[in-house]
Tab-separated table of C-alpha atoms in Angstrom:
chain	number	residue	atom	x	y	z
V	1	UNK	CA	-37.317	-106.352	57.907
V	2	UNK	CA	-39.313	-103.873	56.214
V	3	UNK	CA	-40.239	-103.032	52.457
V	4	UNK	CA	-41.411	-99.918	52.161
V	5	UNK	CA	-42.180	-97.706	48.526
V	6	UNK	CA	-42.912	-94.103	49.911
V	7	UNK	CA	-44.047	-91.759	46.920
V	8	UNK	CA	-43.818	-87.694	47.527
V	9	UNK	CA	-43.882	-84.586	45.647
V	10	UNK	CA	-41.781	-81.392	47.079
V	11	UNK	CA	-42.138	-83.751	50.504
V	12	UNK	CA	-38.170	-83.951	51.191
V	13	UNK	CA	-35.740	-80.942	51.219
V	14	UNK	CA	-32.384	-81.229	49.296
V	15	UNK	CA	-29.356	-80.103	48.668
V	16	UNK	CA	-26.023	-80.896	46.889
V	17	UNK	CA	-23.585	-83.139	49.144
V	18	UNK	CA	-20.625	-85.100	48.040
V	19	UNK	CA	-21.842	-88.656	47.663
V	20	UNK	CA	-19.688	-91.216	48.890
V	21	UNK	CA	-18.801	-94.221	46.808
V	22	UNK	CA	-15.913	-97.007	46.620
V	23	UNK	CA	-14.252	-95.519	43.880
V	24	UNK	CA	-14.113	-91.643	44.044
V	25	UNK	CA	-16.497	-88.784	45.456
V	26	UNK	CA	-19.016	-88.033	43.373
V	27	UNK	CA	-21.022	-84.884	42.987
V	28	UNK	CA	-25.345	-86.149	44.247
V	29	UNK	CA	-28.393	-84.474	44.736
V	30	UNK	CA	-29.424	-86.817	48.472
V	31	UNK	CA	-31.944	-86.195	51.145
V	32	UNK	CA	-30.445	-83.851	53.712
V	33	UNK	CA	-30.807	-86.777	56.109
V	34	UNK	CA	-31.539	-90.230	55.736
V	35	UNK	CA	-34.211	-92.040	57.545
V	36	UNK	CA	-34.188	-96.000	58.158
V	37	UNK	CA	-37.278	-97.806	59.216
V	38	UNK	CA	-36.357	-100.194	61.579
V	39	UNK	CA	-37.922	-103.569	62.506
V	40	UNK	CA	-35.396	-105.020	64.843
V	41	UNK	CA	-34.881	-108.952	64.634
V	42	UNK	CA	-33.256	-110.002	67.479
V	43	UNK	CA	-31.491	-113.171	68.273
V	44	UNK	CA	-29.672	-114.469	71.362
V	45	UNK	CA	-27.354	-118.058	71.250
V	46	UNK	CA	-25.156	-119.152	74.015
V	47	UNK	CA	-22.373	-121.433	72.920
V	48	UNK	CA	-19.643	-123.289	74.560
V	49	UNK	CA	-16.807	-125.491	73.762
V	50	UNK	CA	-16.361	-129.286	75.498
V	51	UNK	CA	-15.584	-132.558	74.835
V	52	UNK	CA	-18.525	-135.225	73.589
V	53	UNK	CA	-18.976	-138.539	72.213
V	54	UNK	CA	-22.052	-138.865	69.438
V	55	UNK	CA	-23.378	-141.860	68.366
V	56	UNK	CA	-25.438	-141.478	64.774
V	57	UNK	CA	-28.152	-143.962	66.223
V	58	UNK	CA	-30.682	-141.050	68.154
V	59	UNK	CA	-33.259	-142.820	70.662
V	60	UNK	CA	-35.131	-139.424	69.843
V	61	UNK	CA	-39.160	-140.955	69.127
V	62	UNK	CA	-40.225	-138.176	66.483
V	63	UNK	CA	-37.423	-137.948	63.594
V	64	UNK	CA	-39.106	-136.842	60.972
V	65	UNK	CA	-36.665	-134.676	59.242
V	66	UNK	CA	-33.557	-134.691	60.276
V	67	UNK	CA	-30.912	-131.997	59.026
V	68	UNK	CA	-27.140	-131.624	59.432
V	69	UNK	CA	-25.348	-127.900	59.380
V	70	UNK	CA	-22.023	-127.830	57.833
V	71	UNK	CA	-20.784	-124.675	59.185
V	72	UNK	CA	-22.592	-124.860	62.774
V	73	UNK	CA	-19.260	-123.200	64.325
V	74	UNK	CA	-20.456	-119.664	62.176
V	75	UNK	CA	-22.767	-117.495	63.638
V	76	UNK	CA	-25.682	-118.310	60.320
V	77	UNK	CA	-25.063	-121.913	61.301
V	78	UNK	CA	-25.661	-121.391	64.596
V	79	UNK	CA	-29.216	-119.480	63.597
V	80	UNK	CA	-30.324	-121.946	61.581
V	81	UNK	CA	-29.948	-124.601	64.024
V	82	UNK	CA	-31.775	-122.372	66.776
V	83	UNK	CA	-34.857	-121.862	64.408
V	84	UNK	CA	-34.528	-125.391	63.317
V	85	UNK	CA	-34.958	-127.003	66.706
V	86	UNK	CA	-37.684	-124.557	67.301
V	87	UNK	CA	-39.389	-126.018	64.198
V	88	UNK	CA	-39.086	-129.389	65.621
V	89	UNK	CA	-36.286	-130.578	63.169
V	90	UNK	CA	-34.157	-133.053	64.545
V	91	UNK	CA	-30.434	-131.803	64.567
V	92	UNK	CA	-27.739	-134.706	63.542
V	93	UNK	CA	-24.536	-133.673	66.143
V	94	UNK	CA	-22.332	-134.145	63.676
V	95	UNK	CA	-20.727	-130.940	61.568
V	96	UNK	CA	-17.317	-129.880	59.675
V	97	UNK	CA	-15.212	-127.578	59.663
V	98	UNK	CA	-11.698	-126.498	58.999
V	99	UNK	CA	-8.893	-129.355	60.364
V	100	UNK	CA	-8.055	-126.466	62.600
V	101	UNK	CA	-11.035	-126.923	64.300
V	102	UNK	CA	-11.491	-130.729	63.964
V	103	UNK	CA	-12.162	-132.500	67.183
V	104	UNK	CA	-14.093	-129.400	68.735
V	105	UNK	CA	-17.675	-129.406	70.584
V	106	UNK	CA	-20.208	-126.584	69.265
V	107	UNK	CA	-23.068	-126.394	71.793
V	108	UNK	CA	-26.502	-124.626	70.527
V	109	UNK	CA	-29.907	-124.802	72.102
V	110	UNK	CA	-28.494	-127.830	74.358
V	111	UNK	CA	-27.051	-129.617	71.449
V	112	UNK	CA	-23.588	-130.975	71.090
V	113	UNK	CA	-22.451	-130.968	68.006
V	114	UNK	CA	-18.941	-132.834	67.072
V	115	UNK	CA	-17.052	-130.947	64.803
V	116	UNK	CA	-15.252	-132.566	61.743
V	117	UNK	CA	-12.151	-131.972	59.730
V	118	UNK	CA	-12.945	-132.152	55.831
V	119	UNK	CA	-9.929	-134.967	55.614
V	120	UNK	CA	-12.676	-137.991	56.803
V	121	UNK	CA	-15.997	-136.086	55.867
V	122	UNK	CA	-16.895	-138.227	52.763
V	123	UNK	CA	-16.909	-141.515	54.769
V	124	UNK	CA	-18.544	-139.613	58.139
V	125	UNK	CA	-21.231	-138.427	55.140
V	126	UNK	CA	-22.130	-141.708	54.195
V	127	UNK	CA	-22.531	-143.124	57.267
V	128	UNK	CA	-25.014	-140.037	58.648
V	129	UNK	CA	-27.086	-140.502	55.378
V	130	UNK	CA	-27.386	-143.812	55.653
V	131	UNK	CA	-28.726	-143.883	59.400
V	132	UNK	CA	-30.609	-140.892	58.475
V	133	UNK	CA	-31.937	-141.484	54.644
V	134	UNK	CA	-34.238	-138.237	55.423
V	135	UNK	CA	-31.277	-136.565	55.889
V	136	UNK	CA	-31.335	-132.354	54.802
V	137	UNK	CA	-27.848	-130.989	54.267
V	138	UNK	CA	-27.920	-127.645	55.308
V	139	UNK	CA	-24.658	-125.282	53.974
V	140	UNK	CA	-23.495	-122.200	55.271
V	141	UNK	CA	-19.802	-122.084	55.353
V	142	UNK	CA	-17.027	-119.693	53.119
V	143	UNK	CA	-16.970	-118.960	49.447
V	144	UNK	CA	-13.942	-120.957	48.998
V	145	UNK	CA	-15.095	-124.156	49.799
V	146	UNK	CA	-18.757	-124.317	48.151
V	147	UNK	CA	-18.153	-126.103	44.901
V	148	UNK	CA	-15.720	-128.467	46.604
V	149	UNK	CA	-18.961	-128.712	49.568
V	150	UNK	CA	-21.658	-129.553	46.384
V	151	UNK	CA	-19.403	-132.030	44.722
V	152	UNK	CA	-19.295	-134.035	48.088
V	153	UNK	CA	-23.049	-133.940	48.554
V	154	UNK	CA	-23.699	-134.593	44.786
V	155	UNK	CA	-21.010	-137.972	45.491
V	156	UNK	CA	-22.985	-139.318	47.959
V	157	UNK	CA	-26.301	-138.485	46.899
V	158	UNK	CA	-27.657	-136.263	50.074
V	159	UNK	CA	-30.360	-133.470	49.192
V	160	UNK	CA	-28.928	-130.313	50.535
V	161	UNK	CA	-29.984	-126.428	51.241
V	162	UNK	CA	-27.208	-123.979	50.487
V	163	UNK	CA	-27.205	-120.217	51.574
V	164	UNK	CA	-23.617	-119.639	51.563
V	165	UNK	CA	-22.582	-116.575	48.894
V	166	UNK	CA	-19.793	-116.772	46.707
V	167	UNK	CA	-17.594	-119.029	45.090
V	168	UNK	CA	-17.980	-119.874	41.073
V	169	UNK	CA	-21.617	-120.175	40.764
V	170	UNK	CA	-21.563	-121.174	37.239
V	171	UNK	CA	-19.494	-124.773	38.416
V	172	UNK	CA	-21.321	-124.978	41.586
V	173	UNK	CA	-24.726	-125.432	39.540
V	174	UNK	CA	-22.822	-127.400	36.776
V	175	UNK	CA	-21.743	-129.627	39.469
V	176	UNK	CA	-25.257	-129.899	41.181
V	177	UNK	CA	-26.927	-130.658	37.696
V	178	UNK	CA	-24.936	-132.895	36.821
V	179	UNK	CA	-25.191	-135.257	40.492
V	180	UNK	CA	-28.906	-134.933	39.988
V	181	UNK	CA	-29.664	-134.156	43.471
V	182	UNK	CA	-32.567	-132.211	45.381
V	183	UNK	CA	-31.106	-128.881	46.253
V	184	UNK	CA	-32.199	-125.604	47.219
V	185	UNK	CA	-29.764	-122.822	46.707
V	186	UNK	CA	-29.815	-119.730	47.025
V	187	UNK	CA	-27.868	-116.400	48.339
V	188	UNK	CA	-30.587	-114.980	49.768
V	189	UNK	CA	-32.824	-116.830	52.245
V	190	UNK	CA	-34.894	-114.246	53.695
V	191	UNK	CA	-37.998	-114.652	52.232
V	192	UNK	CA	-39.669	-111.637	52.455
V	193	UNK	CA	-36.197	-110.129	50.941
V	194	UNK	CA	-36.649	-112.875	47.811
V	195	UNK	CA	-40.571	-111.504	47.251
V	196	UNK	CA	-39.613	-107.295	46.699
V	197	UNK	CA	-36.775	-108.800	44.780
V	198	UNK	CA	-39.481	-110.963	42.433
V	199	UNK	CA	-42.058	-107.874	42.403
V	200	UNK	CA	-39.161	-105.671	41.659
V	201	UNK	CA	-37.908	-108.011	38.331
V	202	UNK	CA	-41.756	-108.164	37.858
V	203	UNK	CA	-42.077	-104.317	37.487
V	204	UNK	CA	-39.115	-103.711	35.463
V	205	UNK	CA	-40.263	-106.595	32.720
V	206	UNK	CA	-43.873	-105.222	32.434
V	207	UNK	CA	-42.963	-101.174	32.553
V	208	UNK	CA	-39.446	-100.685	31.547
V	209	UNK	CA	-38.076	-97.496	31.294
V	210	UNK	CA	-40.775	-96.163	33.363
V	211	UNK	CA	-38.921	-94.547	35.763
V	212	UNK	CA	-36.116	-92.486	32.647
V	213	UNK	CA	-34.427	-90.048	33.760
V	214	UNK	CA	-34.825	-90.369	37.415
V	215	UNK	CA	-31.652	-90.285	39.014
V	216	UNK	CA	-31.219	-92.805	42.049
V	217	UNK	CA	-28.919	-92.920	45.058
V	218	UNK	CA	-28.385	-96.442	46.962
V	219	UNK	CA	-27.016	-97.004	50.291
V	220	UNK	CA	-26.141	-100.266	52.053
V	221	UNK	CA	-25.255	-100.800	55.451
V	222	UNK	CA	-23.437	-103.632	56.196
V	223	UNK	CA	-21.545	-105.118	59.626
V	224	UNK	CA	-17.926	-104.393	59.047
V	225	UNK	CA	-16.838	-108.290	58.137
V	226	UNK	CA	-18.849	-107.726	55.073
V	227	UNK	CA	-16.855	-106.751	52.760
V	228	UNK	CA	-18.077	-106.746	49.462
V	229	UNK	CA	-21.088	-105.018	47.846
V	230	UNK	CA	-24.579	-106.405	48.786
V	231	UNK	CA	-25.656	-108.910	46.060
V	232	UNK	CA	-29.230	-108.147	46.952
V	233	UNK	CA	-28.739	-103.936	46.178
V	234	UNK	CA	-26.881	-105.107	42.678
V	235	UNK	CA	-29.497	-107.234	42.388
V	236	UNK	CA	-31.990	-104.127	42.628
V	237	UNK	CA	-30.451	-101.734	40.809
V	238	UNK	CA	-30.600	-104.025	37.972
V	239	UNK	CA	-34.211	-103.731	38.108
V	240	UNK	CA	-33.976	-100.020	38.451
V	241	UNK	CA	-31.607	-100.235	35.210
V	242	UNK	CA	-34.313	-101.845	33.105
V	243	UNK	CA	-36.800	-99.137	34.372
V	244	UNK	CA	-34.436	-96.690	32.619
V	245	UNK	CA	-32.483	-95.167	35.519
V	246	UNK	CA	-28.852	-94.988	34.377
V	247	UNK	CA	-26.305	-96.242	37.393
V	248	UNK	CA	-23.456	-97.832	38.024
V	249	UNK	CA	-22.707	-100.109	40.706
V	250	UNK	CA	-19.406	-98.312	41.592
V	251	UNK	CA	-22.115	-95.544	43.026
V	252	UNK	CA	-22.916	-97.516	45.462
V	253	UNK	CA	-22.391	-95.759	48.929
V	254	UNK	CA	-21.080	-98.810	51.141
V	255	UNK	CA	-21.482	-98.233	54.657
V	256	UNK	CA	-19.022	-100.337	57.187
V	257	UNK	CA	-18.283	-98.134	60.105
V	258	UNK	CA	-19.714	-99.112	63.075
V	259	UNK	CA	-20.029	-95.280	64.223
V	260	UNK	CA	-21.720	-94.027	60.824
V	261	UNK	CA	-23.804	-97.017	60.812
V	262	UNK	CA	-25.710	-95.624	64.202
V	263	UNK	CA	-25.106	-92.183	63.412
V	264	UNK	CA	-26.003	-91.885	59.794
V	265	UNK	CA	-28.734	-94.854	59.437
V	266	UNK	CA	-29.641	-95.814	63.120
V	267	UNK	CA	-28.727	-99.107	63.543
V	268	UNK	CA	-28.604	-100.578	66.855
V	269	UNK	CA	-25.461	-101.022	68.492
V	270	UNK	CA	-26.346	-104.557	69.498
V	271	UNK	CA	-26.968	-105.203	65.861
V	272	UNK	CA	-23.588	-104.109	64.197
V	273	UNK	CA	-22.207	-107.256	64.019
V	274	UNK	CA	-25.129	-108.172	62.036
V	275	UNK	CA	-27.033	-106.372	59.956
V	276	UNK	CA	-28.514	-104.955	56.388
V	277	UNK	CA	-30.053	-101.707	56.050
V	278	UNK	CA	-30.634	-100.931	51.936
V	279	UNK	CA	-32.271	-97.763	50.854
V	280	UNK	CA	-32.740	-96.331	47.461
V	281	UNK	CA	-33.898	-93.048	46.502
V	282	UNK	CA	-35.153	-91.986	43.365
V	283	UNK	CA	-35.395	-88.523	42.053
V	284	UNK	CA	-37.176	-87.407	39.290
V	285	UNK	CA	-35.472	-84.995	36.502
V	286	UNK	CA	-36.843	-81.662	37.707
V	287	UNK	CA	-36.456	-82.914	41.452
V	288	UNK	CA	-40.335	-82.582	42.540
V	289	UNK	CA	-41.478	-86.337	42.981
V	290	UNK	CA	-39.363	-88.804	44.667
V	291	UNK	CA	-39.713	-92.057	45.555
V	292	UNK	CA	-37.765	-94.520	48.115
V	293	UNK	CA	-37.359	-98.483	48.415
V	294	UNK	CA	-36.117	-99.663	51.570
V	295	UNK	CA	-35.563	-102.518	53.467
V	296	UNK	CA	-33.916	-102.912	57.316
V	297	UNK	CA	-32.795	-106.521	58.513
V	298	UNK	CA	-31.573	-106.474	62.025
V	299	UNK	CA	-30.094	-109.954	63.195
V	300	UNK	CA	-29.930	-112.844	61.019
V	301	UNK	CA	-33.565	-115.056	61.737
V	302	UNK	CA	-34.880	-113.662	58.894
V	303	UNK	CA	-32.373	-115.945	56.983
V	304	UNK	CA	-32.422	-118.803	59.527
V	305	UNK	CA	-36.455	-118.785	59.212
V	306	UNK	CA	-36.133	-118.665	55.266
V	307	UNK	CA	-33.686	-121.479	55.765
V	308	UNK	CA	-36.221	-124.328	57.565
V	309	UNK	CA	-39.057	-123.575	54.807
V	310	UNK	CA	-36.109	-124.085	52.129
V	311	UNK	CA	-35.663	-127.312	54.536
V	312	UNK	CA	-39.038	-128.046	54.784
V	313	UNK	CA	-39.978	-127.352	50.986
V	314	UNK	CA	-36.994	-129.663	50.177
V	315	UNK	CA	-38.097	-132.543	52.281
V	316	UNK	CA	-41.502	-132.348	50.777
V	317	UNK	CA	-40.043	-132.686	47.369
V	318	UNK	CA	-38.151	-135.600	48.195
V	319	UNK	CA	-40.757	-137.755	49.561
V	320	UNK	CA	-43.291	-136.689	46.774
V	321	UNK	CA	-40.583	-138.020	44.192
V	322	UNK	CA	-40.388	-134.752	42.851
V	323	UNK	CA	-37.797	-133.761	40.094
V	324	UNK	CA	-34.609	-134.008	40.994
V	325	UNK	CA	-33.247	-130.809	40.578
V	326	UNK	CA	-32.086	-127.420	41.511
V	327	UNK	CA	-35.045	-125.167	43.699
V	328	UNK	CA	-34.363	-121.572	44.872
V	329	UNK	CA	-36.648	-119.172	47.113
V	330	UNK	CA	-38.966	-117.855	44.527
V	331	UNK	CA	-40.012	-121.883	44.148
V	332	UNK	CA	-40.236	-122.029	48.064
V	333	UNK	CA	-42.195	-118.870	48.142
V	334	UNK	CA	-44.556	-120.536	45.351
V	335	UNK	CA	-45.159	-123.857	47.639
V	336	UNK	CA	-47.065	-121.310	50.181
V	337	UNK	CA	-47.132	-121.648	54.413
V	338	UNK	CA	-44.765	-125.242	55.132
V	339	UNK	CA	-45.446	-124.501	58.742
């Protein structure tokens, strides 16, 4: 991933193109082509289904902090226990999932992990937590089942780290306030993502409307499951708002086809299945400075990384007798190195 602010003046050639967005074609002055910066993140898993028995009692010497993915059959699941066990975090082989899927084996890094349905999860919960009272809940399943996933941790008391998007937000921290457990949540783990998002809301509360007038174009590439606007560009161009650009999110250009996605923005082919490319251009009135934000995620270990500090962070909280409360990233980010 890559951050970059690139100032010019009379630097980039223009001219008037129809810019895409969602809701009808709009009329744009856009660079004549667009140039991503790419810092490929690559990440390889092999996984395989079988059969396996688990007993919660681990003869493993060194469990220091021991974690447990709900969602390890998903392919953020599956990173997080990768860069987990690569942090030396001790991975419980226990998981749930759909009833569908109940019964199943995932296997990642060597692991077995027995899959759960949610109709026993409460009592299979318990019993991890209480062989494992360091236990780290780590979430990353669908938008529909979040609040229903915090209520259960809240109920029996198990700190947790939740990246998963969506769902109501508003009951989801109601529901985590009121269990008064340690939690870390937050819809964007990638850290470096979570520090030009704080230097961004720092810039538009200390100068706003320094950039009036400008007019700005934003485009977000996405893979093709994604299929809703970036929360992380909204969360931008809410900045850019306060600075006095006037946008609206429907101008978004979304970008979901795989062949525009290497034709338009260069993304790797191996990376269209996961991916997020954001640029934002910014013209001034009289079109002779410009200036572009941009930021290229290839992969997903930028999030899975993000993830065991949140873990780490959380654990560290926990044992210090810390408040019990709600963390996100920007408090992570404030703790400094945990590795």
């Amino acid at each position: 991933m890559a951050s970059l602010l690139k100032a010019s003046s009379n630097v980039l050639r223009f001219e008037k193109l129809p810019f895409l967005s969602r809701s009808k074609t709009r009329q744009g002055v856009v660079p004549k082509k667009i140039t991503f910066r790419l810092v490929p993140i690559a990440l390889s898993l092999s996984t395989s289904i079988g059969t396996v028995e688990h007993d919660l009692r681990s003869n493993s010497p060194n469990i220091t902090i021991p974690i447990m993915v709900n969602g390890c059959t998903g392919k953020m699941g599956k990173s997080v226990i990768q860069a987990a066990d690569s942090a030396g975090l001790y991975v419980v082989p226990v998981s749930f999932d759909a009833e569908k899927k109940s019964g199943q084996t995932v296997e990642v890094c060597g692991k077995k992990i027995l899959v759960h349905g949610p109709s026993d999860r409460e009592s299979i919960l318990a019993s991890v937590f209480q062989e494992y009272p360091n236990l780290i809940m780590v979430d990353y399943t669908v938008p529909a089942t979040i609040n229903d996933n915090a209520e259960l941790y809240g109920k029996v008391g198990v700190p947790f780290v939740m990246g998963t998007t969506g769902g109501d937000r508003d009951q989801l921290y109601k529901t985590v306030e009121e269990s008064k457990v340690y939690a870390v949540i937050s819809p964007q783990m990638g850290k470096q993502v979570v520090a030009f998002l704080a230097a961004m809301e720092i810039m538009a509360e200390q100068f706003p409307g320094a950039f009036s007038g400008y007019s700005l174009q934003v485009m977000e590439s996405h893979q093709a499951g994604k299929l809703d606007t970036s929360g992380t560009a909204k969360a931008i161009i809410s900045c850019f708002q306060k600075l006095g650009v006037s946008f609206d999110m429907d101008q978004i250009q979304m970008l979901r086809d795989p062949k525009q996605q290497i034709e338009m923005v260069g993304v790797p082919e191996e990376h269209l299945s996961g991916h997020a490319f954001h640029l934002y251009h910014l013209t001034s009135p009289d079109q002779t400075v410009s200036f572009e934000f941009q930021h290229n995620v290839c992969g997903r270990s930028i999030y899975a990384e993000g993830t065991v500090d949140a873990i780490l962070f959380l654990a560290k909280k926990v044992k210090s007798n810390a408040d019990k409360r709600i963390y996100n990233m920007i408090d992570v980010l404030r703790e400094g190195n945990m590795r």
